[in-house]
Coordinates of C-alpha atoms in Angstrom, one line a residue:
M1 CA 0.0 0.0 0.0
T2 CA 1.4 3.4 -1.0
E3 CA 0.3 7.0 -0.6
K4 CA -2.8 7.9 -2.7
L5 CA -3.6 11.5 -3.4
L6 CA -7.3 12.4 -3.1
F7 CA -7.3 16.2 -3.2
Q8 CA -5.0 19.2 -3.1
A9 CA -5.6 22.9 -3.5
R10 CA -4.3 26.3 -2.4
Y11 CA -6.6 29.1 -1.5
P12 CA -6.2 32.9 -1.9
A13 CA -6.2 34.7 1.4
T14 CA -9.6 36.3 2.0
L15 CA -8.3 39.5 3.3
S16 CA -5.7 39.9 0.5
C17 CA -8.5 39.6 -2.0
L18 CA -10.5 42.3 -0.2
I19 CA -7.5 44.6 -0.2
R20 CA -7.4 44.2 -3.9
D21 CA -11.1 44.2 -4.8
L22 CA -13.0 46.5 -2.3
T23 CA -14.3 49.7 -3.8
C24 CA -16.6 50.9 -1.0
A25 CA -15.9 53.9 1.3
R26 CA -16.5 52.0 4.6
A27 CA -16.3 48.3 5.3
E28 CA -16.7 45.9 8.3
I29 CA -15.2 42.5 7.8
W30 CA -15.4 39.4 9.9
S31 CA -12.9 36.6 9.2
F32 CA -10.9 33.9 10.9
D33 CA -7.6 35.7 10.7
D34 CA -5.4 36.6 13.6
A35 CA -5.3 40.1 15.0
P36 CA -2.0 41.2 13.4
T37 CA -3.3 40.2 10.0
R38 CA -6.6 42.0 10.5
R39 CA -4.8 45.2 11.7
A40 CA -2.5 45.1 8.6
T41 CA -5.5 44.7 6.4
E42 CA -7.1 47.8 7.9
L43 CA -4.0 49.8 7.1
A44 CA -3.7 48.5 3.6
L45 CA -7.4 49.3 2.9
A46 CA -6.9 52.8 4.4
R47 CA -4.2 53.4 1.9
R48 CA -6.7 52.7 -0.8
G49 CA -9.3 55.0 0.7
V50 CA -11.4 52.4 2.4
K51 CA -12.1 52.9 6.1
A52 CA -12.4 49.4 7.4
R53 CA -12.7 47.5 10.6
C54 CA -11.7 43.8 10.5
R55 CA -13.1 41.7 13.3
S56 CA -12.8 38.1 14.4
A57 CA -15.6 35.7 13.2
L58 CA -14.5 33.4 16.1
K59 CA -15.6 34.5 19.6
P60 CA -16.5 38.1 18.5
L61 CA -17.6 39.2 22.0
L62 CA -14.3 38.2 23.5
H63 CA -12.4 39.9 20.8
A64 CA -14.5 43.1 21.1
F65 CA -13.3 43.3 24.7
L66 CA -9.7 42.6 23.8
E67 CA -9.6 44.9 20.8
E68 CA -12.3 47.6 20.7
I69 CA -14.1 48.1 24.0
E70 CA -12.4 50.5 26.5
T71 CA -11.7 48.3 29.5
A72 CA -9.6 50.8 31.6
G73 CA -11.7 51.7 34.6
L74 CA -14.5 49.3 33.5
A75 CA -16.4 48.5 36.7
E76 CA -19.3 46.4 35.4
A77 CA -20.5 44.8 32.2
S78 CA -24.0 43.6 31.8
I79 CA -24.3 41.4 28.7
T80 CA -27.4 40.1 27.1
C81 CA -26.4 37.0 25.0
P82 CA -28.4 36.2 21.8
R83 CA -30.5 33.0 21.8
H84 CA -31.2 31.4 18.5
P85 CA -33.8 28.6 18.0
E86 CA -31.3 26.5 16.1
A87 CA -28.3 27.0 18.4
A88 CA -27.2 24.7 21.2
P89 CA -28.6 25.8 24.6
G90 CA -26.3 28.5 26.1
R91 CA -24.2 28.6 23.0
F92 CA -23.5 32.3 23.0
L93 CA -22.9 32.4 26.7
L94 CA -20.3 29.7 26.2
E95 CA -18.8 31.6 23.3
A96 CA -18.1 34.4 25.7
Y97 CA -15.8 32.1 27.8
P98 CA -13.5 33.0 29.6
L99 CA -14.2 36.7 29.5
P100 CA -14.6 37.3 33.3
A101 CA -11.3 35.7 34.0
L102 CA -9.5 38.1 31.7
F103 CA -10.9 41.2 33.4
P104 CA -11.0 40.3 37.1
L105 CA -11.7 43.9 38.2
T106 CA -14.9 44.0 36.2
A107 CA -18.2 42.6 37.5
F108 CA -19.8 40.6 34.7
D109 CA -23.5 39.8 34.5
F110 CA -24.7 37.5 31.7
Q111 CA -28.3 37.1 30.7
E112 CA -29.9 35.4 27.8
G113 CA -32.2 37.3 25.5
P114 CA -35.4 36.1 23.9
D115 CA -35.4 33.5 21.1
S116 CA -34.8 35.2 17.8
A117 CA -33.9 33.9 14.3
A118 CA -32.3 37.2 13.4
M119 CA -28.5 37.6 13.0
P120 CA -27.1 37.1 16.6
A121 CA -25.9 40.1 18.4
Y122 CA -24.7 40.7 22.0
R123 CA -26.2 43.7 23.8
V124 CA -23.6 45.1 26.2
S125 CA -24.1 47.8 28.9
L126 CA -20.9 49.1 30.3
G127 CA -20.4 51.0 33.6
Y128 CA -17.1 52.8 34.4
V129 CA -15.7 53.9 37.8
S130 CA -16.1 57.5 36.5
G131 CA -19.9 57.0 36.4
E132 CA -20.0 57.0 32.6
R133 CA -22.2 54.4 30.9
R134 CA -21.9 53.1 27.3
E135 CA -24.2 50.8 25.3
V136 CA -22.6 48.6 22.7
T137 CA -23.9 46.0 20.2
V138 CA -21.5 43.3 19.1
L139 CA -22.6 41.4 16.0
A140 CA -21.9 37.7 15.9
P141 CA -22.2 36.6 12.3
N142 CA -23.5 33.1 11.9
R143 CA -25.0 31.0 9.1
M144 CA -27.5 28.2 9.1
H145 CA -26.6 24.9 7.5
R146 CA -26.6 21.1 8.1
D147 CA -23.5 19.6 9.8
Q148 CA -21.9 16.3 8.7
S149 CA -24.3 14.3 10.9
G150 CA -27.3 15.9 9.1
H151 CA -28.4 18.1 12.0
P152 CA -29.2 21.8 11.6
A153 CA -26.3 23.9 12.8
L154 CA -25.7 27.6 13.4
S155 CA -22.0 28.3 12.8
P156 CA -19.7 31.4 13.0
C157 CA -19.0 32.6 9.4
G158 CA -17.3 35.3 7.4
W159 CA -19.3 38.5 6.9
L160 CA -18.8 41.6 4.9
V161 CA -20.6 45.0 5.3
Q162 CA -20.0 47.5 2.5
D163 CA -21.4 51.0 3.0
G164 CA -24.0 49.6 5.4
Q165 CA -25.1 46.6 3.2
G166 CA -24.1 43.3 4.7
G167 CA -23.9 39.7 3.6
P168 CA -22.0 36.4 4.0
L169 CA -18.3 36.2 3.0
L170 CA -16.9 32.7 2.3
T171 CA -13.5 32.8 4.0
D172 CA -10.4 30.8 3.2
C173 CA -10.8 28.7 6.4
E174 CA -14.5 27.9 5.6
A175 CA -13.6 27.0 2.0
I176 CA -10.9 24.5 3.3
F177 CA -13.3 22.9 5.6
R178 CA -16.0 22.7 2.9
D179 CA -13.7 21.1 0.3
A180 CA -12.3 18.6 2.8
M181 CA -15.8 17.3 3.6
R182 CA -16.8 17.3 0.0
C183 CA -13.7 15.2 -0.9
L184 CA -14.4 12.6 1.8
A185 CA -18.1 12.4 0.7
T186 CA -17.2 11.6 -2.9
Q187 CA -14.9 8.7 -2.1
P188 CA -16.1 5.1 -3.0
W189 CA -15.5 3.8 0.5
L190 CA -17.9 1.0 1.3
S191 CA -16.7 -1.1 4.3
E192 CA -14.6 -0.6 7.4
P193 CA -11.8 0.2 7.7
F194 CA -11.9 2.5 4.7
F195 CA -8.2 3.2 4.9
Q196 CA -5.3 2.7 7.3
R197 CA -4.4 6.3 7.6
L198 CA -6.2 9.4 6.2
D199 CA -4.0 12.5 6.2
I200 CA -5.9 15.9 6.0
A201 CA -2.9 18.2 5.8
V202 CA -3.7 21.9 6.1
T203 CA -1.6 25.0 6.4
L204 CA -2.9 28.4 7.7
P205 CA -1.0 31.6 8.2
V206 CA -2.9 32.2 11.4
R207 CA -1.2 32.5 14.8
D208 CA -2.7 31.3 18.1
R209 CA -3.6 34.0 20.7
A210 CA -2.8 33.1 24.3
L211 CA -5.3 34.7 26.6
G212 CA -3.2 34.9 29.8
H213 CA -5.5 32.8 31.9
G214 CA -4.6 29.2 32.6
D215 CA -4.2 27.3 29.3
E216 CA -6.8 29.3 27.5
A217 CA -6.1 30.5 23.9
V218 CA -7.9 31.3 20.7
S219 CA -6.6 29.0 18.1
V220 CA -8.2 28.7 14.6
I221 CA -5.6 26.0 13.8
E222 CA -6.7 23.8 16.8
A223 CA -10.4 24.5 16.1
L224 CA -10.1 23.4 12.5
H225 CA -8.2 20.2 13.6
E226 CA -11.0 19.4 15.9
D227 CA -13.8 20.1 13.5
L228 CA -12.2 18.2 10.6
Y229 CA -11.7 15.1 12.8
F230 CA -15.1 14.9 14.4
S231 CA -16.9 16.0 11.2
A232 CA -15.1 13.2 9.3
L233 CA -16.3 10.7 12.0
D234 CA -19.9 12.1 11.7
Q235 CA -19.8 11.8 7.9
F236 CA -18.6 8.1 8.1
R237 CA -21.3 7.3 10.6
Q238 CA -23.9 8.8 8.3
R239 CA -22.5 6.8 5.4
L240 CA -22.9 3.5 7.3
A241 CA -26.2 4.5 8.9
R242 CA -24.6 4.2 12.4
P243 CA -26.2 6.0 15.4
A244 CA -24.8 9.3 16.5
G245 CA -21.8 9.0 18.9
D246 CA -21.2 5.3 17.9
R247 CA -17.7 4.6 19.2
S248 CA -17.3 1.2 17.6
L249 CA -17.0 2.9 14.1
R250 CA -13.7 1.8 12.5
P251 CA -13.0 4.0 9.4
G252 CA -9.2 3.9 10.0
Q253 CA -6.9 6.6 11.5
I254 CA -8.1 10.1 10.7
V255 CA -5.2 12.6 10.9
P256 CA -6.0 16.3 10.4
G257 CA -2.5 17.8 10.4
V258 CA -3.3 21.5 10.7
R259 CA -0.2 23.7 11.0
H260 CA 0.9 27.2 10.7
G261 CA 2.3 28.0 7.3
P262 CA 2.8 30.8 4.8
D263 CA -0.4 30.2 2.9
H264 CA -3.8 28.5 2.9
S265 CA -3.5 24.9 1.6
L266 CA -5.3 21.6 1.8
R267 CA -3.9 18.2 0.8
I268 CA -5.7 14.9 1.5
T269 CA -4.1 11.5 1.1
T270 CA -4.4 7.9 2.3
R271 CA -1.3 5.9 3.3
P272 CA -0.3 3.0 5.5
W273 CA -0.1 3.2 9.3
D274 CA 3.0 4.6 10.8
S275 CA 4.5 2.0 13.2
G276 CA 8.0 3.3 13.5
P277 CA 10.2 3.1 16.7
A278 CA 9.2 4.8 19.9
D279 CA 10.6 8.2 20.8
P280 CA 13.4 7.5 23.3
G281 CA 13.2 10.8 25.3
Q282 CA 13.6 10.7 29.1
Q283 CA 12.5 12.8 32.1
A284 CA 12.5 12.4 35.9
L285 CA 9.3 10.5 36.5
D286 CA 8.1 12.3 39.6
D287 CA 8.8 15.7 38.1
A288 CA 7.7 15.1 34.5
R289 CA 6.8 18.4 32.9
E290 CA 5.4 17.0 29.6
P291 CA 3.9 13.7 28.4
L292 CA 6.4 10.8 28.6
S293 CA 7.8 9.3 25.5
P294 CA 6.5 5.9 24.6
G295 CA 10.0 4.5 25.1
Q296 CA 10.2 5.8 28.7
I297 CA 6.7 4.4 29.5
A298 CA 8.0 1.0 28.5
E299 CA 11.2 1.4 30.4
E300 CA 9.5 2.6 33.6
L301 CA 7.1 -0.4 33.4
A302 CA 10.0 -2.8 33.0
R303 CA 11.6 -1.5 36.2
L304 CA 8.5 -2.7 38.3
P305 CA 8.3 -6.2 39.7
G306 CA 5.6 -8.6 38.5
R307 CA 4.6 -11.0 35.8
R308 CA 4.6 -9.6 32.3
F309 CA 1.9 -10.0 29.8
Q310 CA 1.0 -8.1 26.6
A311 CA -1.3 -7.6 23.6
H312 CA -0.7 -6.0 20.2
S313 CA -2.3 -2.9 18.7
A314 CA -4.0 -2.8 15.4
A315 CA -0.8 -1.3 13.8
G316 CA 1.4 -3.9 15.5
R317 CA 2.7 -2.0 18.5
V318 CA 3.2 -3.9 21.8
V319 CA 0.8 -3.1 24.6
P320 CA 2.8 -4.1 27.7
A321 CA 1.4 -4.8 31.1
L322 CA 2.2 -6.5 34.4
Y323 CA 0.6 -8.4 37.2
L324 CA 1.9 -8.2 40.7
P325 CA 0.2 -11.0 42.8
G326 CA -0.3 -10.4 46.5
R327 CA -2.6 -11.0 49.5
D328 CA -4.5 -7.7 49.2
R329 CA -7.7 -7.3 47.3
A330 CA -6.7 -6.9 43.7
M331 CA -7.1 -3.8 41.6
M332 CA -6.6 -3.1 37.9
I333 CA -4.8 0.1 36.9
S334 CA -4.8 1.5 33.4
A335 CA -4.2 4.7 31.5
G336 CA -3.9 5.9 27.9
Q337 CA -7.2 4.5 26.6
H338 CA -7.7 7.9 25.0
A339 CA -4.2 8.7 24.1
N340 CA -4.5 12.5 24.1
E341 CA -5.3 12.4 27.8
V342 CA -1.7 12.5 28.8
S343 CA -1.4 12.8 32.6
G344 CA -2.7 9.2 33.2
P345 CA 0.4 7.2 32.1
V346 CA 2.6 9.2 34.4
G347 CA 0.2 9.0 37.4
A348 CA -0.3 5.3 36.8
L349 CA 3.4 4.5 36.7
R350 CA 4.1 6.6 39.8
A351 CA 1.3 5.0 41.8
A352 CA 2.2 1.5 40.8
R353 CA 5.8 2.1 41.8
D354 CA 4.6 3.3 45.2
L355 CA 2.2 0.4 45.7
A356 CA 4.8 -2.2 44.6
R357 CA 6.9 -1.2 47.7
R358 CA 4.1 -2.4 50.0
E359 CA 4.1 -5.9 51.3
G360 CA 1.1 -7.9 49.9
A361 CA 0.4 -5.4 47.1
H362 CA -1.9 -6.9 44.5
F363 CA -2.6 -5.2 41.1
T364 CA -2.3 -5.2 37.4
L365 CA -0.9 -2.2 35.4
C366 CA -1.2 -1.2 31.8
P367 CA 0.1 2.4 31.6
L368 CA -0.6 2.8 27.8
E369 CA -3.6 0.9 26.4
N370 CA -3.6 2.8 23.1
P371 CA 0.0 3.0 21.8
D372 CA -1.1 3.8 18.2
G373 CA -3.0 6.8 19.3
Y374 CA -0.2 7.9 21.6
A375 CA 2.3 7.7 18.8
L376 CA 0.1 9.9 16.7
R377 CA -0.4 12.3 19.7
Q378 CA 3.4 12.7 20.0
E379 CA 3.7 13.3 16.2
L380 CA 1.0 16.0 16.2
A381 CA 2.4 17.6 19.3
R382 CA 5.7 18.4 17.6
D383 CA 3.8 21.2 15.8
N384 CA 1.1 22.0 18.3
P385 CA 2.0 20.9 21.8
R386 CA -0.7 23.1 23.5
H387 CA -3.6 21.8 21.4
L388 CA -6.2 19.2 22.4
L389 CA -5.3 16.8 19.5
H390 CA -8.4 14.7 19.6
A391 CA -7.4 12.9 16.4
A392 CA -5.1 10.9 18.7
R393 CA -8.0 9.9 21.1
Y394 CA -9.0 6.6 19.5
T395 CA -7.1 3.7 18.0
A396 CA -5.5 3.2 14.6
L397 CA -8.7 1.6 13.5
G398 CA -10.6 4.8 14.5
D399 CA -12.6 3.2 17.3
D400 CA -12.7 3.5 21.1
L401 CA -11.0 0.3 22.3
E402 CA -13.5 0.0 25.2
Y403 CA -16.3 -0.5 22.6
R404 CA -14.6 -3.0 20.4
A405 CA -16.0 -6.5 19.9
A406 CA -13.5 -8.0 17.4
P407 CA -10.7 -8.1 16.5
R408 CA -9.8 -7.6 20.2
A409 CA -6.1 -6.5 19.6
E410 CA -5.2 -3.9 22.3
A411 CA -8.7 -4.4 23.9
E412 CA -7.6 -7.9 25.0
I413 CA -5.2 -6.5 27.6
R414 CA -8.1 -5.8 30.0
A415 CA -9.5 -9.3 29.7
V416 CA -6.2 -10.8 30.5
A417 CA -5.7 -8.4 33.5
H418 CA -9.0 -9.4 34.9
H419 CA -8.4 -13.1 34.3
L420 CA -5.1 -13.0 36.1
S421 CA -6.2 -10.9 39.1
G422 CA -9.9 -11.4 39.6
A423 CA -10.0 -7.7 40.5
L424 CA -13.2 -6.1 41.9
L425 CA -12.1 -2.6 41.0
H426 CA -10.6 -1.2 37.8
V427 CA -9.2 2.3 38.0
S428 CA -8.9 3.9 34.6
L429 CA -7.1 7.2 34.4
H430 CA -8.6 9.7 31.9
G431 CA -8.4 13.4 31.1
Y432 CA -10.3 16.1 29.2
P433 CA -9.7 19.6 27.8
A434 CA -7.8 22.0 29.9
H435 CA -9.1 24.8 27.8
E436 CA -12.2 25.5 25.8
W437 CA -13.1 22.9 23.2
L438 CA -15.0 24.1 20.2
R439 CA -16.1 23.1 16.6
P440 CA -16.7 26.5 14.9
F441 CA -17.7 25.1 11.5
S442 CA -20.3 22.7 12.9
G443 CA -22.4 24.7 15.3
Y444 CA -19.5 25.7 17.7
V445 CA -20.5 23.3 20.6
P446 CA -19.1 19.8 20.1
R447 CA -22.1 17.7 19.4
G448 CA -22.3 14.7 21.7
F449 CA -19.7 16.3 24.1
E450 CA -21.6 19.3 25.2
S451 CA -20.7 18.9 28.9
W452 CA -17.0 18.7 28.1
T453 CA -16.4 22.0 26.5
M454 CA -14.6 23.8 29.4
P455 CA -12.5 22.7 32.4
R456 CA -14.4 22.1 35.6
G457 CA -11.8 20.5 37.8
F458 CA -10.6 17.0 38.6
F459 CA -13.6 14.7 39.1
L460 CA -14.7 11.1 39.2
I461 CA -17.0 8.8 37.3
L462 CA -17.9 5.5 39.0
R463 CA -19.7 2.8 37.1
H464 CA -20.9 -0.2 39.0
H465 CA -22.7 -3.4 38.3
P466 CA -26.4 -3.8 39.5
G467 CA -26.5 -4.1 43.3
W468 CA -23.1 -2.4 43.9
D469 CA -24.5 1.2 44.2
A470 CA -24.0 1.6 47.9
I471 CA -20.5 0.2 47.8
A472 CA -19.7 2.5 44.8
A473 CA -20.9 5.5 46.8
R474 CA -18.7 4.6 49.7
L475 CA -15.7 4.2 47.4
A476 CA -16.3 7.5 45.7
E477 CA -16.6 9.3 49.1
A478 CA -13.4 7.7 50.4
V479 CA -11.4 8.7 47.2
T480 CA -12.8 12.2 47.2
A481 CA -11.8 12.7 50.9
R482 CA -8.2 11.8 50.0
L483 CA -8.2 14.0 47.0
R484 CA -9.1 17.0 49.1
Q485 CA -5.8 16.6 50.8
V486 CA -3.7 16.9 47.6
P487 CA -2.0 20.3 47.8
G488 CA -3.6 22.9 45.5
L489 CA -6.1 20.5 43.9
A490 CA -9.2 21.7 45.7
A491 CA -8.3 25.4 45.0
R492 CA -7.8 24.6 41.3
N493 CA -11.1 22.8 41.2
A494 CA -12.9 25.8 42.9
A495 CA -11.5 28.3 40.4
Q496 CA -12.4 26.2 37.3
L497 CA -15.9 25.5 38.7
A498 CA -16.5 29.1 39.5
L499 CA -15.6 30.3 36.0
A500 CA -17.5 27.4 34.3
R501 CA -20.6 28.3 36.3
Q502 CA -20.5 31.8 34.9
H503 CA -20.8 30.3 31.5
G504 CA -23.7 27.9 32.1
L505 CA -22.3 24.9 34.0
T506 CA -25.0 23.5 36.3
A507 CA -23.3 20.2 37.5
E508 CA -23.0 19.8 41.3
A509 CA -19.6 19.3 42.9
P510 CA -20.2 18.4 46.6
G511 CA -17.0 19.2 48.6
G512 CA -15.5 20.7 45.4
F513 CA -15.3 17.4 43.5
A514 CA -18.0 16.3 41.1
R515 CA -18.9 12.6 41.2
V516 CA -21.0 10.8 38.7
L517 CA -22.3 7.3 39.7
T518 CA -24.0 5.2 37.1
E519 CA -25.1 1.6 36.9
D520 CA -23.3 -0.1 34.0
A521 CA -22.7 -3.9 33.6
R522 CA -20.3 -3.7 30.6
A523 CA -17.0 -3.9 32.5
A524 CA -15.6 -7.2 33.8
T525 CA -15.1 -5.7 37.2
P526 CA -18.1 -4.8 39.3
L527 CA -16.5 -1.4 40.1
L528 CA -14.9 0.9 37.5
L529 CA -13.5 4.2 38.7
I530 CA -12.7 6.7 36.0
T531 CA -10.7 9.8 36.8
E532 CA -11.2 12.9 34.7
C533 CA -8.4 15.4 34.9
P534 CA -8.3 18.6 32.8
D535 CA -4.9 17.7 31.4
Q536 CA -5.1 18.0 27.6
T537 CA -2.6 20.7 26.6
L538 CA -0.9 21.1 29.9
L539 CA 2.9 21.5 30.2
G540 CA 5.3 22.5 33.0
D541 CA 4.1 22.9 36.6
A542 CA 0.5 22.4 35.6
F543 CA 1.3 19.0 34.0
T544 CA 3.3 17.9 37.1
A545 CA 0.3 18.8 39.3
A546 CA -2.0 16.9 37.0
H547 CA -0.1 13.6 37.2
E548 CA 0.3 14.0 41.0
A549 CA -3.5 14.2 41.2
Q550 CA -3.8 11.0 39.1
R551 CA -1.2 9.2 41.3
A552 CA -3.1 10.3 44.5
A553 CA -6.4 9.0 43.1
V554 CA -4.9 5.6 42.3
I555 CA -3.4 5.3 45.8
A556 CA -6.7 6.5 47.4
A557 CA -8.7 4.0 45.5
Y558 CA -6.4 1.1 46.3
D559 CA -6.5 2.0 50.0
A560 CA -10.3 2.4 50.0
L561 CA -10.7 -1.0 48.3
Q562 CA -8.8 -2.7 51.1
E563 CA -11.0 -1.1 53.7
L564 CA -14.4 -1.3 52.0
D565 CA -17.1 -3.3 53.8
L566 CA -18.4 -5.6 51.1
A567 CA -20.9 -7.5 53.2
D568 CA -23.8 -6.0 51.2
R569 CA -22.4 -6.9 47.7
P570 CA -24.6 -9.1 45.5
L571 CA -23.9 -12.8 45.6
A572 CA -22.3 -14.1 42.4

């Protein structure tokens, strides 16, 4: 199998075309370009006699505060967010995220306006310490269309107003997204997997804009990566008449490689999987400040005592694991099911090392269940280390290994771990976005993942077999009590929850840690504890704190398991 070219094109820059072609006296332009490019366009148009204002089509309210609204001495801002009948609930409130965190001296009050199918616009009332008040309207250009899953979607779009007359403007970024989806739709793919690897290579001359709060940034490059990936999955589900959100879909590995470059380009190819050697990089495990290399994960596992066992991934990579027999109640530990959730492998290895020093310790460990996805994550991170990189989430077949029936491949590792240990509890370390997650070309809010769009602290999901609900509740409480003792964790949770609540989050978090308990009999173990750490994109001290929280959760769960009263568990 060799590389096959499906599509390639270059696109003229939207703003360059407008500099050349506009003949009006005044213009307002909304595009997906970065601020320096938009300011340069205004100057170039001014030299041609056109008074222009170039605005961001992405997160227009946020950019209005960053670029146009006078914020010096701003005491309060009362904002009425638009509400559109075809938009996701709270969509425009979410699009204002994380505005209050950027202006901590300003009191923000958000309200939603009435339903309206008109062009969305924010109504902003500003109050200054001087007593002055100003009223501002911030237009949020959007278009109605159907997304790749066939649902109505209201999405940010380019817009051009010439001497007071406005209309849609097809921008370079929108054209790239449109052509990529059209290309995939016209391919004669009939059965899974459609390909081994599908590369959607894009260059954009657009720079990310760090917002100076946590890991938040405005990134058109990241947003396009996310939307290309999930829209391709949506389209393939539609093609095969699969239900929305079906994680057993196996189209192959979808790789949107969106990078900064000198021009706007799109190139789509298929090629064989990459199964090259692992990156050999090394860090001090306890103080790791970025995701470990695959090579180091394997080496750290090899240093631990226990019986070795393994599986193989779809692309042929080894999935190593170990079993340490002992007299304690057994627990399964795993990480890396979703390979862009990067604090789990470090936390799992550190916790297993600490447990292995105890007499009688009894556990299995697989620190990287999805090595194909992790190799892709490392590849993509060379260009964009601070991006979510959800294309690396699933396996090389494109499915979620937890939902795979056959071929088992890497999914077999859990079955072997349970067979060896007979564990009652499986602790699976996961993560989620450490900054806002959006799909701007498909309705903005990620469909099917609406509750995962912004960080809301470290939290727990506990799935249990029928009849294990009381035991699961006791386990969750015991683990949460220990997590409250992790230095700095409760404070980080509180800050993220407070900001998320300003933007529509309604989930409860008793004691500062959300817990979700559900009955689910799919797992082999009667108890499955899933940690959720906002770790995607973290580096440096924040990454070190993330894997420390993961380590602490594993130790807390192991200790709680040993002490749990199981007298009320169902009889086998």
